[in-house]
PDB file of C-alpha atoms in Angstrom:
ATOM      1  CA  UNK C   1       0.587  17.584  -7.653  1.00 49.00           C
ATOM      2  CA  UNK C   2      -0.008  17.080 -11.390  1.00 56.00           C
ATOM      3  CA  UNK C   3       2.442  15.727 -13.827  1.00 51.00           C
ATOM      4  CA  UNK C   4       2.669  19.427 -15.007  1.00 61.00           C
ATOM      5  CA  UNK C   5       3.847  20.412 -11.781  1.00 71.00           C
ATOM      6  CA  UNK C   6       6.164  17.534 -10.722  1.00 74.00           C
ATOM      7  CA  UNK C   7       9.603  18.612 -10.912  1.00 83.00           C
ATOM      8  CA  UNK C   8      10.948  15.265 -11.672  1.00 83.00           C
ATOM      9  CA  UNK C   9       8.832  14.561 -14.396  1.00 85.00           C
ATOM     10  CA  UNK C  10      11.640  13.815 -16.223  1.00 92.00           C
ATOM     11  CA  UNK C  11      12.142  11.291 -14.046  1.00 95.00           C
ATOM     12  CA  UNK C  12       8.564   9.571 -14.995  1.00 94.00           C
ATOM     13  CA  UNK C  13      10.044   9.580 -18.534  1.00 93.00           C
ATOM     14  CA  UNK C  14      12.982   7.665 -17.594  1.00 95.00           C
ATOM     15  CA  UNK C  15      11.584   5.025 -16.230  1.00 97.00           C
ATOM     16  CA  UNK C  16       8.290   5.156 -18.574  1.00 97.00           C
ATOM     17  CA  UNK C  17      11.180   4.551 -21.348  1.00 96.00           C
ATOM     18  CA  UNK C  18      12.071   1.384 -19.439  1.00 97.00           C
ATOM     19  CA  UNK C  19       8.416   0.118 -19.356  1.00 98.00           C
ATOM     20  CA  UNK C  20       7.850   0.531 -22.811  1.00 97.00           C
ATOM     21  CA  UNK C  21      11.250  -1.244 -23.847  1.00 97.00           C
ATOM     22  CA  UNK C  22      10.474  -4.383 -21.131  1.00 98.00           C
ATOM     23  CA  UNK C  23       6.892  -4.867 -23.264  1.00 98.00           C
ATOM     24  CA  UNK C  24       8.417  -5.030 -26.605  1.00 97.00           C
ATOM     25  CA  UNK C  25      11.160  -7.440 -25.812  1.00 97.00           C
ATOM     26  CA  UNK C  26       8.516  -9.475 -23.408  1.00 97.00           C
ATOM     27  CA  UNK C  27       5.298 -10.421 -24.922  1.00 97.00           C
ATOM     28  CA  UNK C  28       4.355 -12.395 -21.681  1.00 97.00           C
ATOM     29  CA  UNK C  29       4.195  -8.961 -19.851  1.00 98.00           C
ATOM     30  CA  UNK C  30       0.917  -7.560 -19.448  1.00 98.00           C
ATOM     31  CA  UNK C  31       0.195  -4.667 -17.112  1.00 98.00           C
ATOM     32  CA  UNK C  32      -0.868  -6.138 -13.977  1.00 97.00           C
ATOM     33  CA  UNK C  33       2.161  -8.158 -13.995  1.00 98.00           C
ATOM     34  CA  UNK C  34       3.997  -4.596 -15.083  1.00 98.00           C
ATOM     35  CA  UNK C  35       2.257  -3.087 -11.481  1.00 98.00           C
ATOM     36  CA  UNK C  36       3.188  -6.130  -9.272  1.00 97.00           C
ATOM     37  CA  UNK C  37       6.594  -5.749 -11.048  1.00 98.00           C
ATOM     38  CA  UNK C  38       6.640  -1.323  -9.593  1.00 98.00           C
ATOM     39  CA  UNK C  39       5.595  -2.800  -6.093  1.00 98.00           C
ATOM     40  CA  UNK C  40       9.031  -5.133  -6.033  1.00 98.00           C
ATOM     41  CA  UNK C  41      10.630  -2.242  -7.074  1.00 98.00           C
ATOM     42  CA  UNK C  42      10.047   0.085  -4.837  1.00 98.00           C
ATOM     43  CA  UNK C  43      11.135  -2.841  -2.233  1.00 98.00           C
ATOM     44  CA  UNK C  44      13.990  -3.589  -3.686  1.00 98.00           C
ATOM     45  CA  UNK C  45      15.260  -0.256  -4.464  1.00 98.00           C
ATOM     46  CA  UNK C  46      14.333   0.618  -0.732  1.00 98.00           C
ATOM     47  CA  UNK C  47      16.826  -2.302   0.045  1.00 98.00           C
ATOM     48  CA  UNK C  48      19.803  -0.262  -1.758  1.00 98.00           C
ATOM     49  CA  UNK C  49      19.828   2.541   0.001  1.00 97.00           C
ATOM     50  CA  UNK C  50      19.580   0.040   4.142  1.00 97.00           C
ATOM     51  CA  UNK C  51      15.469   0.358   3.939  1.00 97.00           C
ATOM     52  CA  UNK C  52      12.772  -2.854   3.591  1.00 97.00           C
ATOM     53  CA  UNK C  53      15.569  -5.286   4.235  1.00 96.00           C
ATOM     54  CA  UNK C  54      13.024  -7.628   5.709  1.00 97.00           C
ATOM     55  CA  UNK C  55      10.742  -7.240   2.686  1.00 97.00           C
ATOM     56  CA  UNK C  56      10.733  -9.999  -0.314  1.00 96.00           C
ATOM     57  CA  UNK C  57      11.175  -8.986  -3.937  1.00 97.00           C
ATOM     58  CA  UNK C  58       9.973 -11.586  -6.369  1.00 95.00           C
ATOM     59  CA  UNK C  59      11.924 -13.551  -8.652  1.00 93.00           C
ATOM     60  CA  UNK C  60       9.665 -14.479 -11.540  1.00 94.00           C
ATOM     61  CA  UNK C  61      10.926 -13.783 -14.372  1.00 96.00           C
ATOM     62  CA  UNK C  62       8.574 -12.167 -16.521  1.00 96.00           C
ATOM     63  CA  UNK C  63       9.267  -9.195 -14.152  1.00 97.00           C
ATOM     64  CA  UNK C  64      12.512  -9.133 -13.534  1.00 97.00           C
ATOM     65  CA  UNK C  65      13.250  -6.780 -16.357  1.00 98.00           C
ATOM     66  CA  UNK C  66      10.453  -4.263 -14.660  1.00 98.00           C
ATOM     67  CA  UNK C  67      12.282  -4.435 -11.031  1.00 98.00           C
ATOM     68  CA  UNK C  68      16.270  -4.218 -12.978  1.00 98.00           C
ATOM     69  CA  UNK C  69      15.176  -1.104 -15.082  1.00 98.00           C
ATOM     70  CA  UNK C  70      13.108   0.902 -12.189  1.00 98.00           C
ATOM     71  CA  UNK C  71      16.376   0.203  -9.164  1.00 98.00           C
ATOM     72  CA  UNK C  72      19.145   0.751 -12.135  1.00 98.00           C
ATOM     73  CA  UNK C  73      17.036   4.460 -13.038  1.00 98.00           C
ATOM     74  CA  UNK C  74      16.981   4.798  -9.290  1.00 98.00           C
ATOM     75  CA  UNK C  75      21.020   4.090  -8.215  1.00 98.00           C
ATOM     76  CA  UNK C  76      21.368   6.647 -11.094  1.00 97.00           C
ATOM     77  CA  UNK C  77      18.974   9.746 -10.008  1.00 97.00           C
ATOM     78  CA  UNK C  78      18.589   9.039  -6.522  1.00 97.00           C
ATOM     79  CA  UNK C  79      20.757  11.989  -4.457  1.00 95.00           C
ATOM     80  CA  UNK C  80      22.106  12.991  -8.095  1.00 93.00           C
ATOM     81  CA  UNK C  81      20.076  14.641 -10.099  1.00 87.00           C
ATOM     82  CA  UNK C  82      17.862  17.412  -9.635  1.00 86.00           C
ATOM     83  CA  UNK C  83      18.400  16.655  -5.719  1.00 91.00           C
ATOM     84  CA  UNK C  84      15.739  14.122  -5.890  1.00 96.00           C
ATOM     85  CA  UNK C  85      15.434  11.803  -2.683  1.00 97.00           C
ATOM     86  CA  UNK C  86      14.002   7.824  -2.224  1.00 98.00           C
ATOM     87  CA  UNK C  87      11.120   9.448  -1.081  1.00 98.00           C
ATOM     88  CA  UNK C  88      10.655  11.478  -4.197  1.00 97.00           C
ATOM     89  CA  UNK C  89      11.516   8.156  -6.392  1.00 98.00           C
ATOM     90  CA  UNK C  90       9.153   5.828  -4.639  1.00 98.00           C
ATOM     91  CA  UNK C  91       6.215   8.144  -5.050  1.00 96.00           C
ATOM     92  CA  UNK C  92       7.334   8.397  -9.027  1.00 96.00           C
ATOM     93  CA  UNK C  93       6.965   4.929  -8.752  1.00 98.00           C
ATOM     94  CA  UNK C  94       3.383   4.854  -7.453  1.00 97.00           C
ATOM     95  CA  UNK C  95       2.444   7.704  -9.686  1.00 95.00           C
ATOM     96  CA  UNK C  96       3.526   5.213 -12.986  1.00 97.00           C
ATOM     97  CA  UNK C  97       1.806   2.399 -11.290  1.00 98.00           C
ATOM     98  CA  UNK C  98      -1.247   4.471 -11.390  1.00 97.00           C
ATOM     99  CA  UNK C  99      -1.422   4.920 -14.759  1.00 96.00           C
ATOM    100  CA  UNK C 100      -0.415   1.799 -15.530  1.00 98.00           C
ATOM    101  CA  UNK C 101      -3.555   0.207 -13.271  1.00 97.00           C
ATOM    102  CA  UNK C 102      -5.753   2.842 -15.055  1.00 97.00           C
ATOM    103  CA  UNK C 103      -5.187   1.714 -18.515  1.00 96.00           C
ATOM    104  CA  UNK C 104      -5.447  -1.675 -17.740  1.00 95.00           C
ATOM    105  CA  UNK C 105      -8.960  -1.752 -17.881  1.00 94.00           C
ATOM    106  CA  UNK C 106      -8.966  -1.784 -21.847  1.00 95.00           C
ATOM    107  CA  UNK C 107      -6.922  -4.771 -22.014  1.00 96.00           C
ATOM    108  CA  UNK C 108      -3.995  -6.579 -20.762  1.00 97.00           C
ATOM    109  CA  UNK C 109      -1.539  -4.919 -22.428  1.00 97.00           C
ATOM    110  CA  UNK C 110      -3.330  -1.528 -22.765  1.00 97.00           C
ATOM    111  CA  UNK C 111      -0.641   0.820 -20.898  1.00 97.00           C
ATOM    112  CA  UNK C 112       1.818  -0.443 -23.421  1.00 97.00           C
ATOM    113  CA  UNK C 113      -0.570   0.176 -25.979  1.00 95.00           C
ATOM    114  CA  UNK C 114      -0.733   4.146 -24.609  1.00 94.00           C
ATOM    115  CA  UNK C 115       2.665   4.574 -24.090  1.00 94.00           C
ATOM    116  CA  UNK C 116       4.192   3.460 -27.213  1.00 92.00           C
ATOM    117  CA  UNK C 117       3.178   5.839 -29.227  1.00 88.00           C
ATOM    118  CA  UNK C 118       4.488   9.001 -26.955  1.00 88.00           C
ATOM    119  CA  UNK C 119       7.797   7.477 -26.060  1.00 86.00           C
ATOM    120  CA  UNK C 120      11.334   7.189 -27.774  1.00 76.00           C
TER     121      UNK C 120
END
């Protein structure tokens, strides 16, 4: 499936919002840190809905902001909106983390450095 085909793209957007907000206010955060930070994620927002419970979710800080914005977009779509499901979110999740991996080739910060510019 294509972004032009996902039905929850909106849902990319939401969190892509997020990602873009957590670079500007943390300089430290580059975009492997940004993909370690959609791994812990999807753990820990596994772990609100009874899943993962024996799986760790860092607690560095630098990501923190990452892992809060991707479970708070989650608690608020999941089973809500658009009938999306955890299933549905996680993959969202691992779509982003894609892109974000993919752009990181040109730099450190490079996925911030793509997104910016096509995001509120």
């Amino acid at each position: 499936m294509s972004f032009n085909d996902d039905k929850h793209l909106d849902v990319c957007q939401n969190i892509e919002t997020g990602l873009k907000h957590c670079y500007e206010i943390n300089p430290r955060l580059t975009d492997s840190l940004c993909a370690l930070a959609i791994d812990n994620a999807k753990v820990a927002i596994k772990q609100q809905f009874g899943f993962a419970k024996n799986e760790h979710v860092t607690s560095a800080e630098d990501a923190q902001g990452v892992i809060d914005w991707c479970v708070t977009v989650g608690l608020e779509r999941i089973g809500k909106i658009n009938d999306l499901t955890l299933k549905e979110y996680v993959s969202r999740l691992e779509k982003i983390k894609g892109s974000v991996l993919r752009h990181s080739k040109d730099g450190k910060r490079s996925y911030y450095e793509f997104v910016r510019n096509f995001l509120p």
